[in-house]
Structure formats: structure tokens, C-alpha cells
Amino acid sequence: MSAFSNAMRQLELAATAMHLDAYTLERLRHPQRIVEVDFPVKLDDGATKLLHGYRVQWNDARGPFKGGLRFHPQTDLDEVKALSFWMSIKCAVVNIPFGGGKGGVTVNPKELSKTELESLARSFTRAIADVIGPEKDVPAPDVNTTPQIMDWLADEYGKIVGKPSPAVVTGKTLDHGGSEGRGTATGQGAYYVFEAFSRKLGWDPESTTVAVQGFGNAGQEIARLFHHHGYKVVAVSDSQGGVHNEAGLDIPELIKQKAQTGHVVRLPESRDITNEELLTLPCGVLVPSALENTLTAQNVDQVKASVVLEVANGPTTPEADLALAKRGVTVIPDVLANAGGVTTSFLEWQQNMTNEHWSETQVFERLKPIMDDSSEGVLSTAEKYAVTYREAAFILALERLDKAIRKIA
Ligand code: NAD
């Protein structure tokens, strides 16, 4: 299953439904630039290891390339291309003045010490320094990359250009120009989107259960918010397996356990389950918050949820998407559902560029209307074109991208 071919199928579907201009479509089928680098990392035992990394710059017609950086053993060019393309769509869905980009390094960061990780982050920054910059391309955290790693990137970049340049990356720690609220923004944004859909489609906390796959930055926050707002979160999983309790899990307790032990399994008064089982549990809302290709032709028939809130990027293959649509399952697409992350990155970038620091309340006061308006836009586009919410999000984004691309063609 190629994430990139899935992304391209999504593009073709929406382009056909809206009769997208042929040049714009061709432009969006290809990245503007692919940077592929081999770079050295100093290991603690004195050896040097060569790693392989990517920065794919999809489109900057609407503003600087923008998108996360992923450290993962399975990361390859196909994945980074898909994620980079999706960032172009996502930034246009929420109408922020950024284009799309993404980076990745093929590595298992869990096998590295902190000093090795720092060497990796700094060396990768040197390898891609020519193509990034506050007004060129602005990386951010993604899977396995933390605020600390973003600080190292910004610091290394500042040394290269000879001046502090915090706006070169977002998702930094607060001490190094990060924004209040960025750590929880993806989950928070997803919850605003869910609420906007819920206002329209009517889901009741009392009777709606939730299952969350992936319990990292994004998954923990969305689980915490559902729990906080009175929904019963009945199952959660991470890469080591999951836990289930029909009566609802104590999410704050589970977050503490995950921080202490690194896993969610073996939680008192709950049953251990596999990741596959989590996807097929009876529940109202299924929230994939881990990696791509989670809901596929192989398992989609067993999915019992009536809503899929895509906090992860690319969790549903086109075949699974079609099957869910046929069954009337509401899929709230990734390019809208997880766009709170990049939107708050934009707010962090704005603060860095203007030397301001906003409180969390000020940040979320700006985030919420953007997520509300974008959700409204997707809901009304779906009605106008009689298409799924994913196609609607793509159409909304493609209309905006088309204007920008044709202006500079
Ligand atoms: P993270 O590294 O903090 O967490 C990933 C989680 O997924 C971990 O708990 C890991 O154990 C779990 N996981 C990995 N493989 C799994 C599997 N097979 N089954 C179940 N769980 C598994 O990453 P994150 O930042 O939370 O990102 C998660 C997803 O959200 C990714 O698709 C990412 O692209 C997307 N996303 C993140 C942000 C952000 O701001 N962090 C923004 C937009 C989208």
C-alpha cells in the first residue's frame, strides 16, 4: 500500500468532481523539489553512522513550504511525498498562508541516546540548511520528533546563518520561541472540528463511545479532551498494544502510566487488546492517531464505528474510504481534523516573526475560529457538490490552490 498513490487517488477524485484546471492538477501531481541527503551521525561509542533523510517541498504558491519532520524506521520517499502533498492541501483547507512540505529520516530514534539524537538533528539541519528558512520552508514536529529536537534544529540553523532564527521551525519549547498551546494543538484542533461537525450532525456525549489508536502527542490530547467533555473513551492503544474497558478508561491516569512506563497495556481494571482489535470494537467514534494505512480493504468491513475522526495523516486507504462512505460512516478527514497542529504552528511563526508572545488563551482564541470556519467550509462544500467530507476538503483546498497557482503560472 503506497501512501503516495493513495494521496494521488484522492487528488484525482476531487479534481474530477470539481473540474479542476488541467495545469493546476498537473502541478499538484508533482513536488516542486525533492531533497534527499545522506548525512553523518556521531554515536556515543565514537563511531560515525550515515543516515538517509528527505525534505520534499510540494508547493509554495500560497506561502513558504510548511510541514513536519518524522524520524521513523519505515520512513521512505513515498511516505514523505504523500505527507508533503497532504500538507499543501491541509494548509489551504484552513486557509493559512503556507504551502506544503514534509521531511523524514529513516531511523529508529528509540535506539539512540540523547546525545546521538542531538547529533542527528544538527547534522540533518546542516544537510538541508540551504533549502529551509523562515520565509522558505518551515519544518515542525511529527512522529518521534519533539520540541527539544526542534530547538536543536533552530539553534543549528541560527549558527549557519549567523543570527538567531527561531521562525525557521515551529513546535519549539517555550524557552526557545515556542508557542503556548502548540503541544496540545493537534488534539485541541481535532476536538474543535469534531464539535463543529457534532453541532451539525448531532452526537451526544452521554451515548457516544470513543476508541483512540495511537497514544502519542496527538492521541493523548484528543483522548483527554473526549474524556474531559464527558465522552466514554473505551479503548486506547500504542505500538505495544491497547487496553479496553466498556465502562470507560480513566484517561488522566492512563496518561500518567504512559509517561512512567512507556506503554498503555496492563492498566488496572481493563483488558489488554491488540491494535487490530481496537479498530473493530463497537464504538461511536474511532480516532486513528498513529500512522498511515490503518483502515484498509482487509479490516474495513469489521469496523463498527459510525464516525472516524482522522487525527493521523492518511490512516484510511481509498478502498476503505469508499467502503465506509457506502455504509454511511462519517469520515472527518485528516486534512481538516489534524490541521490544528499546523494552524498553531502558523500562530507560533507569526509570534516569532513579530517578536510577540501570546498566552494559551490568546492562541486558542485564534485557533478556534479558524477550525470552526474550516469545518463550516467543508460541511457546506460537501452539501454543494454532494461528495464525502474528504472530497469536500480537497475541493475547498484545490479552489484556493488553483487561484494561487494560476496567478504565478
Ligand atoms: P507520536 O510519535 O507522538 O505518537 C505516535 C503514537 O502512535 C505513539 O503512541 C506510538 O506508540 C503509536 N503507534 C505507532 N504505531 C502504532 C500502531 N501500529 N498501532 C497503534 N499505535 C501505534 O506522533 P504524533 O505527533 O502524535 O503523530 C501521530 C499522527 O498524527 C501521525 O500520523 C502524524 O503525522 C499526525 N499528526 C501529528 C501532528 C502533531 O502536531 N504532532 C499534527 C498533524 C498530524
CSV table of C-alpha atoms and ligand atoms in Angstrom, one decimal:
chain,number,residue,atom,x,y,z
A,1,MET,CA,0.0,0.0,0.0
A,2,SER,CA,1.6,3.2,-1.1
A,3,ALA,CA,0.6,6.3,0.8
A,4,PHE,CA,1.6,8.4,-2.1
A,5,SER,CA,-0.6,6.6,-4.6
A,6,ASN,CA,-3.5,6.8,-2.1
A,7,ALA,CA,-2.9,10.6,-1.9
A,8,MET,CA,-2.9,10.9,-5.7
A,9,ARG,CA,-6.1,8.9,-6.0
A,10,GLN,CA,-7.7,11.4,-3.5
A,11,LEU,CA,-6.5,14.3,-5.7
A,12,GLU,CA,-7.9,12.8,-8.9
A,13,LEU,CA,-11.3,12.1,-7.3
A,14,ALA,CA,-11.7,15.7,-6.1
A,15,ALA,CA,-10.2,17.2,-9.3
A,16,THR,CA,-12.8,15.3,-11.3
A,17,ALA,CA,-15.7,16.3,-9.1
A,18,MET,CA,-14.8,20.0,-9.4
A,19,HIS,CA,-13.4,20.0,-12.9
A,20,LEU,CA,-10.0,21.3,-11.7
A,21,ASP,CA,-7.9,23.3,-14.2
A,22,ALA,CA,-5.6,20.9,-16.1
A,23,TYR,CA,-2.4,22.8,-15.4
A,24,THR,CA,-3.2,23.1,-11.6
A,25,LEU,CA,-3.8,19.4,-11.5
A,26,GLU,CA,-0.6,18.6,-13.3
A,27,ARG,CA,1.3,21.0,-11.0
A,28,LEU,CA,-0.1,19.3,-7.9
A,29,ARG,CA,0.7,15.8,-9.1
A,30,HIS,CA,4.4,16.7,-8.7
A,31,PRO,CA,6.5,18.2,-5.9
A,32,GLN,CA,8.5,21.4,-6.7
A,33,ARG,CA,11.6,19.9,-5.2
A,34,ILE,CA,12.8,16.7,-3.6
A,35,VAL,CA,15.9,16.9,-1.4
A,36,GLU,CA,17.5,13.6,-0.5
A,37,VAL,CA,20.5,13.6,1.8
A,38,ASP,CA,23.0,11.1,3.4
A,39,PHE,CA,24.4,12.7,6.5
A,40,PRO,CA,26.7,11.6,9.4
A,41,VAL,CA,25.6,11.0,13.0
A,42,LYS,CA,28.2,10.7,15.8
A,43,LEU,CA,27.5,7.7,18.0
A,44,ASP,CA,28.4,7.5,21.7
A,45,ASP,CA,30.9,4.7,21.1
A,46,GLY,CA,32.9,7.1,18.9
A,47,ALA,CA,31.7,5.5,15.6
A,48,THR,CA,30.0,7.6,12.8
A,49,LYS,CA,26.9,6.3,11.1
A,50,LEU,CA,25.5,7.5,7.8
A,51,LEU,CA,21.7,8.1,7.8
A,52,HIS,CA,19.3,8.9,4.9
A,53,GLY,CA,16.8,11.7,5.0
A,54,TYR,CA,14.4,13.7,2.9
A,55,ARG,CA,12.8,17.1,2.6
A,56,VAL,CA,10.0,17.2,0.0
A,57,GLN,CA,8.7,20.6,-1.0
A,58,TRP,CA,5.4,20.2,-2.7
A,59,ASN,CA,4.0,23.6,-3.4
A,60,ASP,CA,4.7,27.1,-2.2
A,61,ALA,CA,2.2,29.1,-4.3
A,62,ARG,CA,0.3,30.1,-1.2
A,63,GLY,CA,3.3,30.7,1.1
A,64,PRO,CA,6.5,29.1,2.4
A,65,PHE,CA,6.6,25.3,2.4
A,66,LYS,CA,5.4,24.0,5.8
A,67,GLY,CA,5.3,20.6,7.3
A,68,GLY,CA,6.7,18.2,9.9
A,69,LEU,CA,9.8,16.1,10.2
A,70,ARG,CA,9.4,12.5,11.0
A,71,PHE,CA,12.0,10.1,12.5
A,72,HIS,CA,10.9,6.5,11.8
A,73,PRO,CA,12.5,3.2,10.7
A,74,GLN,CA,9.9,2.8,7.9
A,75,THR,CA,10.0,6.3,6.6
A,76,ASP,CA,10.8,6.4,2.9
A,77,LEU,CA,10.4,8.8,0.0
A,78,ASP,CA,6.9,7.5,-0.9
A,79,GLU,CA,5.7,8.3,2.6
A,80,VAL,CA,7.3,11.8,2.8
A,81,LYS,CA,5.9,12.7,-0.7
A,82,ALA,CA,2.4,11.7,0.4
A,83,LEU,CA,2.7,13.7,3.7
A,84,SER,CA,4.1,16.7,1.8
A,85,PHE,CA,1.3,16.7,-0.7
A,86,TRP,CA,-1.3,16.4,2.1
A,87,MET,CA,0.3,19.4,3.9
A,88,SER,CA,-0.3,21.6,0.7
A,89,ILE,CA,-4.0,20.5,0.9
A,90,LYS,CA,-4.2,21.0,4.7
A,91,CYS,CA,-2.8,24.5,4.8
A,92,ALA,CA,-5.2,25.5,2.1
A,93,VAL,CA,-8.2,23.9,3.9
A,94,VAL,CA,-7.5,26.1,6.9
A,95,ASN,CA,-6.6,29.0,4.7
A,96,ILE,CA,-3.2,29.8,6.3
A,97,PRO,CA,-0.5,31.4,4.1
A,98,PHE,CA,1.7,28.4,3.8
A,99,GLY,CA,2.4,25.8,1.2
A,100,GLY,CA,3.1,22.2,1.8
A,101,GLY,CA,6.3,20.3,2.7
A,102,LYS,CA,7.5,17.4,4.8
A,103,GLY,CA,10.7,15.8,5.9
A,104,GLY,CA,11.8,12.5,7.3
A,105,VAL,CA,14.8,10.4,8.4
A,106,THR,CA,14.8,6.7,8.1
A,107,VAL,CA,15.9,5.8,11.7
A,108,ASN,CA,14.6,4.3,14.9
A,109,PRO,CA,15.2,7.1,17.3
A,110,LYS,CA,14.3,4.8,20.2
A,111,GLU,CA,17.7,3.1,19.7
A,112,LEU,CA,19.6,6.4,20.1
A,113,SER,CA,20.8,8.2,23.2
A,114,LYS,CA,20.0,11.9,23.7
A,115,THR,CA,23.4,13.0,22.5
A,116,GLU,CA,23.1,10.8,19.4
A,117,LEU,CA,19.7,12.3,18.7
A,118,GLU,CA,21.1,15.8,19.1
A,119,SER,CA,23.9,14.9,16.6
A,120,LEU,CA,21.2,13.6,14.2
A,121,ALA,CA,19.1,16.7,14.5
A,122,ARG,CA,22.0,19.1,14.0
A,123,SER,CA,23.6,17.1,11.2
A,124,PHE,CA,20.3,16.8,9.3
A,125,THR,CA,19.8,20.6,9.7
A,126,ARG,CA,23.2,21.2,8.1
A,127,ALA,CA,22.3,18.9,5.3
A,128,ILE,CA,19.1,20.7,4.4
A,129,ALA,CA,20.0,24.2,5.6
A,130,ASP,CA,20.2,25.6,2.1
A,131,VAL,CA,16.5,24.8,1.3
A,132,ILE,CA,14.9,25.8,4.7
A,133,GLY,CA,14.3,29.2,6.2
A,134,PRO,CA,11.6,31.3,7.9
A,135,GLU,CA,10.3,32.5,4.6
A,136,LYS,CA,11.3,29.5,2.5
A,137,ASP,CA,10.4,26.2,4.3
A,138,VAL,CA,9.5,25.8,8.0
A,139,PRO,CA,9.7,22.3,9.5
A,140,ALA,CA,7.8,21.2,12.6
A,141,PRO,CA,7.4,18.1,14.8
A,142,ASP,CA,5.8,14.9,13.7
A,143,VAL,CA,6.1,11.3,14.6
A,144,ASN,CA,9.0,10.8,17.1
A,145,THR,CA,10.2,14.4,16.8
A,146,THR,CA,9.9,16.6,19.9
A,147,PRO,CA,10.1,20.3,20.9
A,148,GLN,CA,13.6,19.6,22.1
A,149,ILE,CA,14.6,18.3,18.6
A,150,MET,CA,13.0,21.5,17.1
A,151,ASP,CA,15.2,23.6,19.4
A,152,TRP,CA,18.3,21.8,18.1
A,153,LEU,CA,17.2,22.5,14.5
A,154,ALA,CA,16.6,26.2,15.2
A,155,ASP,CA,19.9,26.6,17.1
A,156,GLU,CA,21.9,24.8,14.4
A,157,TYR,CA,20.2,26.8,11.6
A,158,GLY,CA,20.9,30.1,13.6
A,159,LYS,CA,24.6,29.2,13.7
A,160,ILE,CA,24.7,28.5,10.0
A,161,VAL,CA,23.0,31.8,9.0
A,162,GLY,CA,24.8,33.8,11.8
A,163,LYS,CA,21.8,35.1,13.6
A,164,PRO,CA,19.0,33.7,15.8
A,165,SER,CA,16.2,32.5,13.5
A,166,PRO,CA,13.5,30.9,15.7
A,167,ALA,CA,10.9,31.2,12.9
A,168,VAL,CA,12.8,28.5,10.9
A,169,VAL,CA,10.9,25.8,12.7
A,170,THR,CA,7.8,25.6,14.8
A,171,GLY,CA,6.9,23.3,17.7
A,172,LYS,CA,9.9,24.5,19.8
A,173,THR,CA,10.0,24.6,23.6
A,174,LEU,CA,8.6,27.7,25.2
A,175,ASP,CA,12.1,28.8,26.3
A,176,HIS,CA,13.2,28.9,22.7
A,177,GLY,CA,10.4,30.7,21.0
A,178,GLY,CA,7.7,28.0,21.0
A,179,SER,CA,4.1,28.9,21.3
A,180,GLU,CA,1.8,28.3,24.2
A,181,GLY,CA,-0.7,25.6,23.3
A,182,ARG,CA,1.4,24.1,20.4
A,183,GLY,CA,2.0,20.9,22.3
A,184,THR,CA,-1.7,20.2,22.6
A,185,ALA,CA,-2.9,22.0,19.4
A,186,THR,CA,-3.4,19.0,17.1
A,187,GLY,CA,-5.7,17.3,19.6
A,188,GLN,CA,-7.4,20.6,20.5
A,189,GLY,CA,-8.0,21.4,16.9
A,190,ALA,CA,-9.4,17.9,16.2
A,191,TYR,CA,-11.8,18.4,19.1
A,192,TYR,CA,-12.9,21.8,17.7
A,193,VAL,CA,-13.6,20.2,14.4
A,194,PHE,CA,-15.4,17.3,16.0
A,195,GLU,CA,-17.6,19.8,17.9
A,196,ALA,CA,-18.4,21.7,14.7
A,197,PHE,CA,-19.5,18.5,13.0
A,198,SER,CA,-21.4,17.4,16.1
A,199,ARG,CA,-23.3,20.7,16.2
A,200,LYS,CA,-24.4,20.0,12.6
A,201,LEU,CA,-24.8,16.2,12.8
A,202,GLY,CA,-25.7,15.9,16.5
A,203,TRP,CA,-23.7,13.4,18.6
A,204,ASP,CA,-24.4,13.2,22.2
A,205,PRO,CA,-21.5,12.7,24.8
A,206,GLU,CA,-23.7,10.6,27.0
A,207,SER,CA,-24.3,7.9,24.4
A,208,THR,CA,-21.2,8.2,22.2
A,209,THR,CA,-18.2,6.0,23.0
A,210,VAL,CA,-14.7,6.6,21.6
A,211,ALA,CA,-11.6,4.4,20.7
A,212,VAL,CA,-8.3,6.0,20.1
A,213,GLN,CA,-5.5,4.3,18.2
A,214,GLY,CA,-2.0,5.8,18.9
A,215,PHE,CA,-1.2,7.4,22.3
A,216,GLY,CA,1.5,10.0,21.5
A,217,ASN,CA,1.3,13.7,21.2
A,218,ALA,CA,-1.9,13.9,19.2
A,219,GLY,CA,-3.7,10.8,20.5
A,220,GLN,CA,-3.3,11.6,24.2
A,221,GLU,CA,-4.7,15.0,23.9
A,222,ILE,CA,-7.8,14.0,21.8
A,223,ALA,CA,-8.4,11.2,24.3
A,224,ARG,CA,-8.1,13.6,27.2
A,225,LEU,CA,-10.5,16.1,25.6
A,226,PHE,CA,-13.1,13.5,24.8
A,227,HIS,CA,-12.9,12.2,28.4
A,228,HIS,CA,-13.0,15.8,29.8
A,229,HIS,CA,-16.1,16.6,27.8
A,230,GLY,CA,-18.0,13.5,29.2
A,231,TYR,CA,-17.5,11.0,26.4
A,232,LYS,CA,-16.6,7.5,27.4
A,233,VAL,CA,-13.2,6.6,26.0
A,234,VAL,CA,-13.4,2.8,26.0
A,235,ALA,CA,-10.1,1.9,24.3
A,236,VAL,CA,-6.7,3.3,23.6
A,237,SER,CA,-3.6,1.7,22.1
A,238,ASP,CA,0.0,2.4,21.3
A,239,SER,CA,2.6,0.5,19.3
A,240,GLN,CA,2.9,-2.1,22.1
A,241,GLY,CA,-0.9,-2.9,22.2
A,242,GLY,CA,-4.0,-1.5,23.7
A,243,VAL,CA,-6.5,-1.5,26.7
A,244,HIS,CA,-10.2,-1.7,26.7
A,245,ASN,CA,-12.9,-1.1,29.4
A,246,GLU,CA,-16.5,-0.9,28.3
A,247,ALA,CA,-17.3,1.4,31.3
A,248,GLY,CA,-14.7,3.9,30.1
A,249,LEU,CA,-11.0,4.3,30.8
A,250,ASP,CA,-9.5,6.8,33.3
A,251,ILE,CA,-7.6,8.8,30.7
A,252,PRO,CA,-5.7,11.1,33.0
A,253,GLU,CA,-4.5,8.0,34.9
A,254,LEU,CA,-3.5,6.4,31.6
A,255,ILE,CA,-1.5,9.4,30.5
A,256,LYS,CA,0.4,9.2,33.8
A,257,GLN,CA,1.0,5.5,33.3
A,258,LYS,CA,2.3,6.1,29.7
A,259,ALA,CA,4.7,8.7,31.0
A,260,GLN,CA,6.0,6.5,33.7
A,261,THR,CA,6.2,3.1,31.9
A,262,GLY,CA,6.1,4.0,28.2
A,263,HIS,CA,3.1,1.8,27.5
A,264,VAL,CA,-0.7,1.7,28.0
A,265,VAL,CA,-1.2,-2.1,28.4
A,266,ARG,CA,-1.7,-3.7,31.8
A,267,LEU,CA,-3.9,-0.9,33.1
A,268,PRO,CA,-5.7,-2.0,36.3
A,269,GLU,CA,-9.4,-2.9,35.7
A,270,SER,CA,-9.1,-3.1,31.9
A,271,ARG,CA,-8.5,-5.8,29.4
A,272,ASP,CA,-5.4,-5.8,27.1
A,273,ILE,CA,-6.3,-5.9,23.4
A,274,THR,CA,-4.3,-5.9,20.1
A,275,ASN,CA,-4.2,-2.9,17.8
A,276,GLU,CA,-6.3,-4.8,15.3
A,277,GLU,CA,-9.0,-5.5,17.9
A,278,LEU,CA,-9.2,-1.8,18.8
A,279,LEU,CA,-10.1,-0.9,15.3
A,280,THR,CA,-13.0,-3.3,15.2
A,281,LEU,CA,-14.5,-2.6,18.7
A,282,PRO,CA,-18.1,-1.5,18.9
A,283,CYS,CA,-17.8,2.3,19.5
A,284,GLY,CA,-19.3,5.5,18.2
A,285,VAL,CA,-16.1,7.4,17.2
A,286,LEU,CA,-12.9,5.7,16.1
A,287,VAL,CA,-9.9,8.0,16.2
A,288,PRO,CA,-6.8,6.7,14.3
A,289,SER,CA,-3.9,8.7,15.8
A,290,ALA,CA,-0.9,6.7,14.8
A,291,LEU,CA,0.3,6.1,11.2
A,292,GLU,CA,-0.9,5.7,7.6
A,293,ASN,CA,-2.8,2.8,6.1
A,294,THR,CA,-4.6,1.8,9.3
A,295,LEU,CA,-8.1,1.3,7.9
A,296,THR,CA,-7.8,-0.9,4.8
A,297,ALA,CA,-9.8,-3.1,2.5
A,298,GLN,CA,-8.8,-6.0,4.8
A,299,ASN,CA,-10.3,-4.7,8.0
A,300,VAL,CA,-12.8,-2.1,7.0
A,301,ASP,CA,-15.8,-4.5,7.0
A,302,GLN,CA,-15.2,-5.2,10.7
A,303,VAL,CA,-15.1,-1.5,11.7
A,304,LYS,CA,-18.2,-0.8,13.7
A,305,ALA,CA,-17.8,2.9,14.5
A,306,SER,CA,-20.2,5.4,13.0
A,307,VAL,CA,-17.7,8.2,12.9
A,308,VAL,CA,-13.9,8.1,12.0
A,309,LEU,CA,-12.0,11.2,13.2
A,310,GLU,CA,-8.7,11.1,11.3
A,311,VAL,CA,-6.2,12.6,13.7
A,312,ALA,CA,-3.3,10.7,12.0
A,313,ASN,CA,-2.3,11.6,8.5
A,314,GLY,CA,-3.5,9.1,5.8
A,315,PRO,CA,-5.0,6.5,8.1
A,316,THR,CA,-7.7,5.4,5.6
A,317,THR,CA,-6.9,3.9,2.2
A,318,PRO,CA,-9.1,4.9,-0.8
A,319,GLU,CA,-10.7,1.4,-0.8
A,320,ALA,CA,-11.6,1.6,2.9
A,321,ASP,CA,-12.8,5.2,2.4
A,322,LEU,CA,-15.2,4.0,-0.3
A,323,ALA,CA,-16.5,1.2,1.8
A,324,LEU,CA,-17.1,3.5,4.8
A,325,ALA,CA,-18.9,6.0,2.6
A,326,LYS,CA,-21.1,3.3,1.2
A,327,ARG,CA,-22.1,2.3,4.7
A,328,GLY,CA,-22.8,5.9,5.7
A,329,VAL,CA,-19.9,6.1,8.2
A,330,THR,CA,-18.9,9.8,8.6
A,331,VAL,CA,-15.2,10.2,8.0
A,332,ILE,CA,-13.8,13.6,9.2
A,333,PRO,CA,-10.7,13.8,7.0
A,334,ASP,CA,-7.1,14.2,8.2
A,335,VAL,CA,-6.5,17.4,6.2
A,336,LEU,CA,-9.2,19.1,8.3
A,337,ALA,CA,-9.2,17.0,11.6
A,338,ASN,CA,-5.5,17.3,12.4
A,339,ALA,CA,-4.9,20.8,10.9
A,340,GLY,CA,-5.0,22.4,14.4
A,341,GLY,CA,-1.3,21.5,14.6
A,342,VAL,CA,-0.1,23.4,11.5
A,343,THR,CA,-2.5,26.2,12.3
A,344,THR,CA,-0.9,26.7,15.7
A,345,SER,CA,2.5,26.4,14.0
A,346,PHE,CA,1.4,29.3,11.9
A,347,LEU,CA,0.5,31.2,15.0
A,348,GLU,CA,3.9,30.4,16.5
A,349,TRP,CA,5.6,31.5,13.3
A,350,GLN,CA,3.6,34.8,13.4
A,351,GLN,CA,4.7,35.4,17.1
A,352,ASN,CA,8.4,34.7,16.1
A,353,MET,CA,8.3,37.0,13.1
A,354,THR,CA,6.8,39.8,15.2
A,355,ASN,CA,8.7,39.1,18.4
A,356,GLU,CA,5.5,38.6,20.4
A,357,HIS,CA,4.4,36.0,22.9
A,358,TRP,CA,0.7,35.2,23.3
A,359,SER,CA,-0.9,33.4,26.2
A,360,GLU,CA,-2.5,30.0,25.6
A,361,THR,CA,-5.9,31.7,25.7
A,362,GLN,CA,-4.9,34.1,23.0
A,363,VAL,CA,-3.6,31.3,20.9
A,364,PHE,CA,-6.7,29.2,21.2
A,365,GLU,CA,-8.9,32.3,20.6
A,366,ARG,CA,-7.3,32.5,17.2
A,367,LEU,CA,-7.2,28.7,16.6
A,368,LYS,CA,-10.9,28.0,17.3
A,369,PRO,CA,-12.5,30.4,14.7
A,370,ILE,CA,-10.1,29.0,12.1
A,371,MET,CA,-11.1,25.4,12.8
A,372,ASP,CA,-14.8,26.4,13.0
A,373,ASP,CA,-14.7,28.3,9.7
A,374,SER,CA,-12.8,25.5,8.0
A,375,SER,CA,-15.2,22.9,9.3
A,376,GLU,CA,-18.2,25.0,8.1
A,377,GLY,CA,-16.4,25.3,4.7
A,378,VAL,CA,-16.0,21.6,4.4
A,379,LEU,CA,-19.6,20.9,5.6
A,380,SER,CA,-21.1,23.3,3.1
A,381,THR,CA,-18.8,22.2,0.2
A,382,ALA,CA,-19.9,18.6,0.8
A,383,GLU,CA,-23.5,19.7,0.5
A,384,LYS,CA,-22.9,21.8,-2.6
A,385,TYR,CA,-21.1,19.1,-4.5
A,386,ALA,CA,-22.8,16.1,-2.9
A,387,VAL,CA,-19.5,14.5,-2.0
A,388,THR,CA,-17.8,13.0,1.0
A,389,TYR,CA,-16.2,15.3,3.6
A,390,ARG,CA,-12.7,14.2,2.3
A,391,GLU,CA,-13.6,15.2,-1.3
A,392,ALA,CA,-15.2,18.4,0.1
A,393,ALA,CA,-12.0,19.3,2.0
A,394,PHE,CA,-9.9,18.7,-1.1
A,395,ILE,CA,-12.3,20.7,-3.3
A,396,LEU,CA,-12.1,23.6,-0.9
A,397,ALA,CA,-8.3,23.5,-0.8
A,398,LEU,CA,-8.0,23.0,-4.5
A,399,GLU,CA,-10.1,26.0,-5.3
A,400,ARG,CA,-7.7,28.1,-3.2
A,401,LEU,CA,-4.6,26.4,-4.6
A,402,ASP,CA,-5.9,26.9,-8.1
A,403,LYS,CA,-6.2,30.6,-7.7
A,404,ALA,CA,-2.6,30.9,-6.3
A,405,ILE,CA,-1.0,28.5,-8.8
A,406,ARG,CA,-2.6,30.2,-11.8
A,407,LYS,CA,-1.6,33.6,-10.6
A,408,ILE,CA,2.1,32.7,-10.8
A,409,ALA,CA,2.0,30.3,-13.7
B,1,NAD,P1,3.9,10.5,18.3
B,1,NAD,O1,5.2,9.9,17.9
B,1,NAD,O2,3.8,11.4,19.5
B,1,NAD,O3,2.8,9.3,18.6
B,1,NAD,C1,2.6,8.2,17.8
B,1,NAD,C2,1.8,7.2,18.6
B,1,NAD,O4,1.4,6.1,17.7
B,1,NAD,C3,2.7,6.5,19.7
B,1,NAD,O5,1.9,6.4,20.8
B,1,NAD,C4,3.0,5.1,19.1
B,1,NAD,O6,3.2,4.2,20.1
B,1,NAD,C5,1.7,4.9,18.3
B,1,NAD,N1,1.8,3.8,17.3
B,1,NAD,C6,2.8,3.6,16.4
B,1,NAD,N2,2.4,2.5,15.6
B,1,NAD,C7,1.2,2.1,16.1
B,1,NAD,C8,0.4,1.0,15.8
B,1,NAD,N3,0.6,0.2,14.8
B,1,NAD,N4,-0.8,0.9,16.5
B,1,NAD,C9,-1.1,1.8,17.5
B,1,NAD,N5,-0.3,2.8,17.8
B,1,NAD,C10,0.8,2.9,17.2
B,1,NAD,O7,3.2,11.1,17.0
B,1,NAD,P2,2.1,12.2,16.9
B,1,NAD,O8,2.8,13.5,16.7
B,1,NAD,O9,1.1,12.0,17.9
B,1,NAD,O10,1.5,11.8,15.4
B,1,NAD,C11,0.6,10.8,15.3
B,1,NAD,C12,-0.1,11.0,13.9
B,1,NAD,O11,-0.7,12.3,13.9
B,1,NAD,C13,0.8,11.0,12.7
B,1,NAD,O12,0.1,10.4,11.6
B,1,NAD,C14,1.1,12.4,12.5
B,1,NAD,O13,1.5,12.7,11.1
B,1,NAD,C15,-0.2,13.0,12.8
B,1,NAD,N6,-0.2,14.5,13.1
B,1,NAD,C16,0.6,14.9,14.2
B,1,NAD,C17,0.6,16.3,14.4
B,1,NAD,C18,1.4,16.9,15.6
B,1,NAD,O14,1.3,18.1,15.8
B,1,NAD,N7,2.0,16.1,16.4
B,1,NAD,C19,0.0,17.2,13.6
B,1,NAD,C20,-0.8,16.7,12.5
B,1,NAD,C21,-0.8,15.3,12.3
